[in-house]
């Protein structure tokens, strides 16, 4: 059985806004005796919008009417109306995600444009999405080494490191094209405070031309080369670069980052790497900033750097193209749900892989506690602060083989400790188990949780969502059946 969906992906970034219209073919892959399961068998890119400047209202807010008008105009040009859009994703990224009305816009635009996944993405989530969209995650499945994707836009450079398809680290830097804004004469209209601090903090860094001055092309070139060199050496985990570039880090400076086997550059700056380098301040300032010269500095270094550096397969449009759906009805024989919690919508998934069971009970409990703490911390970094939803994420539990009663009790302890450490005791605890243990785990957790947390517990099983999928969990159809939709973000390339 086949079914086609109309999907839209919208990306509202620091400097630019763009959207993509896709057609997704769903194919039923389960047999008649199993729960219905669909996979994306094909996708057709039906329309690609121009790249628009992101409409802002002053320095603190996004111009919501202007964004809606852009989308309405684009829908009309593509020959569709919002009612025809069946799925998709709205992502607000970069510095735009920090605007005071970012989350309001994300959810309002989702309601206006169609039934979308909506996310005001923080730096870690933005890095992860860009790495998937650029092709770097897929490349890491083809090689033994780590592949780092660095998505450089107007305000930040977001790095994510993939090993065998899984993210193992992220880092974000104050490096981007819009951090120095120029007139065609070379006059500096704006320089970001982080760059000023970085430039003033080391004698090895060329001085940043002061605001209001007319910078020579040579001075701008030296700054961009130094930024490029510092960024790449930090991405490679070079200790001296990390220690000397604390001003460039967004958030807590990293003490250690893994050295990748390959570095991919995506984002608007990545797309400019493949073009001819500017030869003057006027050519540099054709977009009103140093983006073209920063790209030229990276392209120049790519030929000589110790680690291979390349523009990503999908650079400027390393973005979500939509959200596919899979539907399943879950048996209540192994289901646990506190009354009144459901329905839940658009809950992102974080996967927690339990290690094989150790013979010693104490050792096994320690391994489980480490796995739970790592997964919950990753969920908080990706979704907890930026989204503000309840629950902030669902934890997908993967357990190899049979789970003994002893281990089930240790799993419950590990989950309670991890969520308590992350200060999530007031949040809904949504757990999705790959094997038949949800009812037993739910009962065990209920006995250990305090009030009011025990009234916010949902344990499902017979589902294996992937990291970054989104779940819609409906109200029980009857006592033993809960409908679940798994929405998988799809990427260009």
XYZ file of C-alpha atoms in Angstrom, residues 136-477:
342
model
C 28.026 14.436 7.394
C 26.067 11.987 9.538
C 25.598 9.686 6.547
C 29.313 9.985 5.724
C 30.220 8.868 9.269
C 28.460 5.554 8.568
C 30.864 4.964 5.680
C 34.130 5.579 7.545
C 35.763 4.440 10.773
C 36.773 7.919 11.916
C 34.780 10.797 13.394
C 33.204 13.239 10.926
C 32.679 16.789 12.210
C 30.186 19.113 10.554
C 30.613 22.848 11.208
C 27.551 24.862 10.188
C 28.598 28.503 9.788
C 25.892 31.071 9.331
C 25.569 34.725 10.194
C 26.044 34.538 13.950
C 27.558 31.221 14.998
C 29.549 28.188 13.891
C 27.824 25.074 15.265
C 29.970 21.934 15.302
C 28.712 18.371 15.764
C 30.862 15.233 15.773
C 29.479 11.929 14.435
C 30.882 8.469 15.030
C 29.081 5.698 13.111
C 26.016 7.925 12.716
C 25.713 8.884 16.393
C 26.483 12.375 17.746
C 29.343 12.207 20.261
C 30.045 15.910 20.921
C 28.922 19.428 20.026
C 30.490 22.875 20.318
C 29.410 26.364 19.281
C 31.624 29.337 18.426
C 31.122 33.063 17.859
C 32.264 32.756 14.246
C 29.976 33.895 11.431
C 29.620 36.203 8.484
C 27.419 38.813 10.174
C 29.690 39.341 13.177
C 31.495 42.075 11.231
C 29.191 44.203 9.086
C 30.595 46.359 6.319
C 29.780 49.042 3.830
C 31.171 48.616 0.313
C 33.798 51.261 1.094
C 35.167 48.970 3.805
C 33.722 51.029 6.635
C 32.978 48.821 9.640
C 29.394 49.348 10.775
C 29.424 46.700 13.532
C 31.814 44.262 15.200
C 30.541 41.626 17.625
C 31.724 41.938 21.248
C 33.042 38.346 21.267
C 35.306 39.090 18.288
C 36.559 42.263 19.947
C 37.469 40.312 23.082
C 39.156 37.556 21.051
C 41.141 40.061 18.989
C 42.290 41.978 22.053
C 43.170 38.896 24.065
C 46.167 37.607 22.121
C 49.118 39.103 20.322
C 48.872 36.316 17.739
C 45.505 37.621 16.504
C 45.471 40.584 14.091
C 43.658 43.646 15.474
C 39.993 43.954 14.600
C 39.305 47.209 12.701
C 37.318 49.481 15.049
C 33.711 50.344 14.335
C 33.382 53.451 12.185
C 36.819 53.009 10.594
C 37.452 52.199 6.948
C 39.226 48.846 6.978
C 41.610 47.925 4.196
C 41.023 44.705 2.306
C 44.343 43.395 3.620
C 43.296 44.003 7.249
C 39.968 42.250 6.734
C 41.710 39.342 5.032
C 44.121 38.868 7.947
C 41.244 38.815 10.441
C 39.261 36.271 8.405
C 42.275 34.010 7.945
C 42.948 34.098 11.684
C 39.290 33.330 12.466
C 39.336 30.402 10.030
C 42.570 29.009 11.430
C 41.439 29.347 15.050
C 38.069 27.739 14.316
C 39.557 24.703 12.553
C 42.200 24.167 15.237
C 39.501 24.350 17.950
C 37.299 21.897 16.041
C 40.292 19.525 15.950
C 40.569 19.753 19.732
C 43.985 21.448 19.740
C 44.615 22.280 23.400
C 46.412 25.599 22.773
C 43.638 26.825 20.471
C 40.895 25.845 22.920
C 42.692 27.555 25.806
C 43.356 30.753 23.840
C 39.910 31.112 22.261
C 37.567 31.147 25.248
C 36.018 34.403 24.049
C 34.794 32.657 20.892
C 32.889 29.896 22.677
C 29.141 30.175 23.073
C 28.475 28.911 26.579
C 31.040 27.037 28.609
C 34.414 26.759 26.806
C 35.347 23.182 25.952
C 38.373 21.678 27.679
C 38.476 18.781 25.220
C 37.013 18.008 21.803
C 37.684 14.874 19.715
C 39.944 15.193 16.682
C 37.896 14.320 13.585
C 39.080 12.436 10.534
C 37.140 14.858 8.288
C 35.657 18.339 8.686
C 32.646 19.388 6.649
C 31.564 23.042 6.397
C 27.875 23.783 5.818
C 25.669 26.854 6.136
C 25.809 30.035 4.095
C 29.570 30.342 4.588
C 30.059 26.734 3.443
C 28.172 27.468 0.223
C 30.418 30.477 -0.468
C 33.576 28.339 -0.159
C 33.010 26.953 -3.652
C 32.828 30.376 -5.315
C 35.640 32.746 -6.359
C 37.242 34.622 -3.434
C 36.618 38.370 -3.168
C 39.458 40.584 -4.370
C 38.503 43.846 -2.657
C 36.613 45.264 0.310
C 33.716 46.130 -2.022
C 33.444 42.525 -3.236
C 33.708 41.296 0.339
C 30.826 43.536 1.433
C 28.397 42.476 -1.303
C 26.125 41.004 1.403
C 26.986 43.713 3.906
C 29.357 41.557 5.969
C 32.576 39.509 5.943
C 30.907 36.204 4.979
C 32.557 35.873 1.533
C 36.027 36.600 2.937
C 35.554 34.191 5.839
C 34.574 31.498 3.321
C 37.659 32.325 1.261
C 39.865 31.948 4.338
C 38.407 28.507 5.055
C 38.746 27.414 1.424
C 42.390 28.552 1.389
C 43.177 26.598 4.566
C 41.340 23.510 3.307
C 44.164 22.781 0.875
C 46.877 22.667 3.528
C 45.190 21.797 6.842
C 46.268 18.593 8.599
C 42.676 17.265 8.629
C 40.738 17.151 5.323
C 38.316 20.100 5.126
C 35.560 20.343 2.533
C 32.308 22.120 1.805
C 29.340 19.927 2.700
C 27.276 18.092 0.082
C 24.326 20.282 1.053
C 25.687 23.640 2.203
C 23.277 26.568 2.150
C 20.268 24.257 2.297
C 21.403 21.772 4.944
C 17.895 21.934 6.320
C 14.856 19.867 7.147
C 12.583 19.090 4.200
C 9.727 17.597 6.198
C 8.490 15.017 8.669
C 7.451 11.523 7.625
C 4.976 9.537 9.723
C 4.687 6.005 11.045
C 1.615 4.945 13.011
C 1.240 2.124 15.551
C -1.378 1.012 18.074
C 0.248 -0.232 21.281
C -1.151 -3.091 23.345
C -1.963 -2.252 26.949
C -0.757 -5.677 28.078
C 2.626 -4.050 28.668
C 1.508 -0.416 28.882
C 1.580 1.966 31.851
C -0.049 5.410 31.825
C -0.994 7.736 34.656
C -4.570 9.004 34.232
C -5.061 12.409 32.589
C -1.542 12.757 31.151
C -2.378 12.067 27.510
C -2.528 13.334 24.799
C 1.025 14.585 24.139
C 2.191 16.195 20.897
C 5.528 16.863 19.226
C 7.744 15.281 21.888
C 11.347 14.792 20.637
C 13.040 11.448 21.251
C 16.415 10.849 22.918
C 17.727 7.278 22.747
C 19.239 5.557 25.783
C 21.128 2.359 24.930
C 21.426 0.052 27.956
C 24.721 -1.861 28.043
C 24.732 -5.688 28.209
C 23.985 -6.925 31.716
C 27.028 -7.355 33.947
C 27.248 -10.383 36.235
C 27.945 -8.274 39.320
C 24.845 -6.363 40.496
C 26.814 -3.322 41.681
C 28.772 -3.040 38.446
C 25.591 -3.384 36.404
C 23.836 -0.675 38.421
C 26.786 1.663 37.821
C 26.742 1.050 34.059
C 22.995 1.695 33.906
C 23.316 4.897 35.947
C 26.014 6.202 33.580
C 23.931 5.415 30.462
C 20.814 7.076 31.888
C 22.706 10.175 33.059
C 24.405 10.609 29.676
C 21.117 10.277 27.741
C 19.150 12.634 30.018
C 21.951 15.229 29.939
C 21.947 15.050 26.135
C 18.169 15.504 26.098
C 18.432 18.581 28.325
C 21.158 20.074 26.114
C 19.157 19.502 22.938
C 15.593 20.195 24.065
C 15.243 21.069 27.744
C 16.158 24.756 27.870
C 15.022 25.878 24.429
C 11.696 24.127 23.999
C 10.220 24.403 27.473
C 7.709 21.610 26.713
C 6.333 19.023 29.123
C 7.817 16.519 28.745
C 10.913 18.184 27.251
C 11.747 14.864 25.564
C 10.828 11.173 25.492
C 13.483 8.652 26.455
C 13.698 5.717 24.036
C 15.032 2.741 26.018
C 16.930 0.059 24.106
C 17.648 -3.102 26.124
C 19.428 -6.124 24.604
C 17.593 -9.372 25.276
C 15.587 -10.335 28.356
C 15.460 -7.863 31.266
C 15.599 -9.564 34.661
C 13.689 -8.305 37.706
C 16.977 -7.318 39.330
C 17.976 -5.272 36.317
C 14.516 -3.730 35.957
C 14.814 -2.373 39.501
C 18.287 -0.970 38.722
C 16.947 0.659 35.542
C 14.202 2.365 37.564
C 16.782 3.655 40.066
C 19.043 4.897 37.245
C 16.184 6.784 35.558
C 14.998 8.418 38.781
C 18.543 9.533 39.648
C 19.211 10.910 36.142
C 15.962 12.900 35.967
C 16.389 14.182 39.532
C 19.957 15.300 38.794
C 18.636 17.225 35.775
C 15.915 18.786 37.998
C 13.107 17.294 35.901
C 10.995 15.972 38.805
C 8.131 18.284 37.798
C 8.153 17.043 34.180
C 6.189 14.211 32.630
C 8.314 11.063 32.480
C 7.658 9.575 29.013
C 9.513 6.315 28.373
C 9.359 4.264 25.167
C 10.747 0.745 25.525
C 11.940 -1.374 22.614
C 10.905 -4.626 24.305
C 8.021 -5.778 26.469
C 8.765 -4.220 29.833
C 6.740 -0.985 29.970
C 4.060 -2.153 32.393
C 6.578 -3.732 34.781
C 8.888 -0.718 34.580
C 5.963 1.661 35.114
C 4.811 -0.222 38.218
C 8.359 -0.306 39.564
C 8.801 3.444 38.988
C 5.415 4.207 40.549
C 6.524 2.499 43.722
C 9.737 4.538 43.887
C 8.526 7.982 42.746
C 7.185 10.616 45.096
C 4.162 12.846 44.626
C 3.270 14.519 42.288
C 5.763 12.847 39.926
C 4.038 9.449 40.073
C 0.953 11.069 38.515
C 3.033 12.096 35.447
C 4.304 8.721 34.225
C 3.830 7.146 30.776
C 5.622 3.926 29.713
C 5.047 2.552 26.207
C 6.676 -0.318 24.366
C 6.888 -2.186 21.030
C 8.231 1.046 19.503
C 11.783 1.773 18.371
C 11.895 5.506 17.509
C 15.190 6.988 16.373
C 17.139 9.827 17.977
C 15.515 13.107 16.897
C 12.143 11.643 15.941
C 9.032 13.347 17.342
C 6.114 11.520 18.996
C 2.402 12.252 19.104
C 0.796 10.058 21.788
C -2.988 10.078 21.665
C -5.574 9.435 24.341
C -6.368 5.742 24.960
C -8.843 4.443 22.401
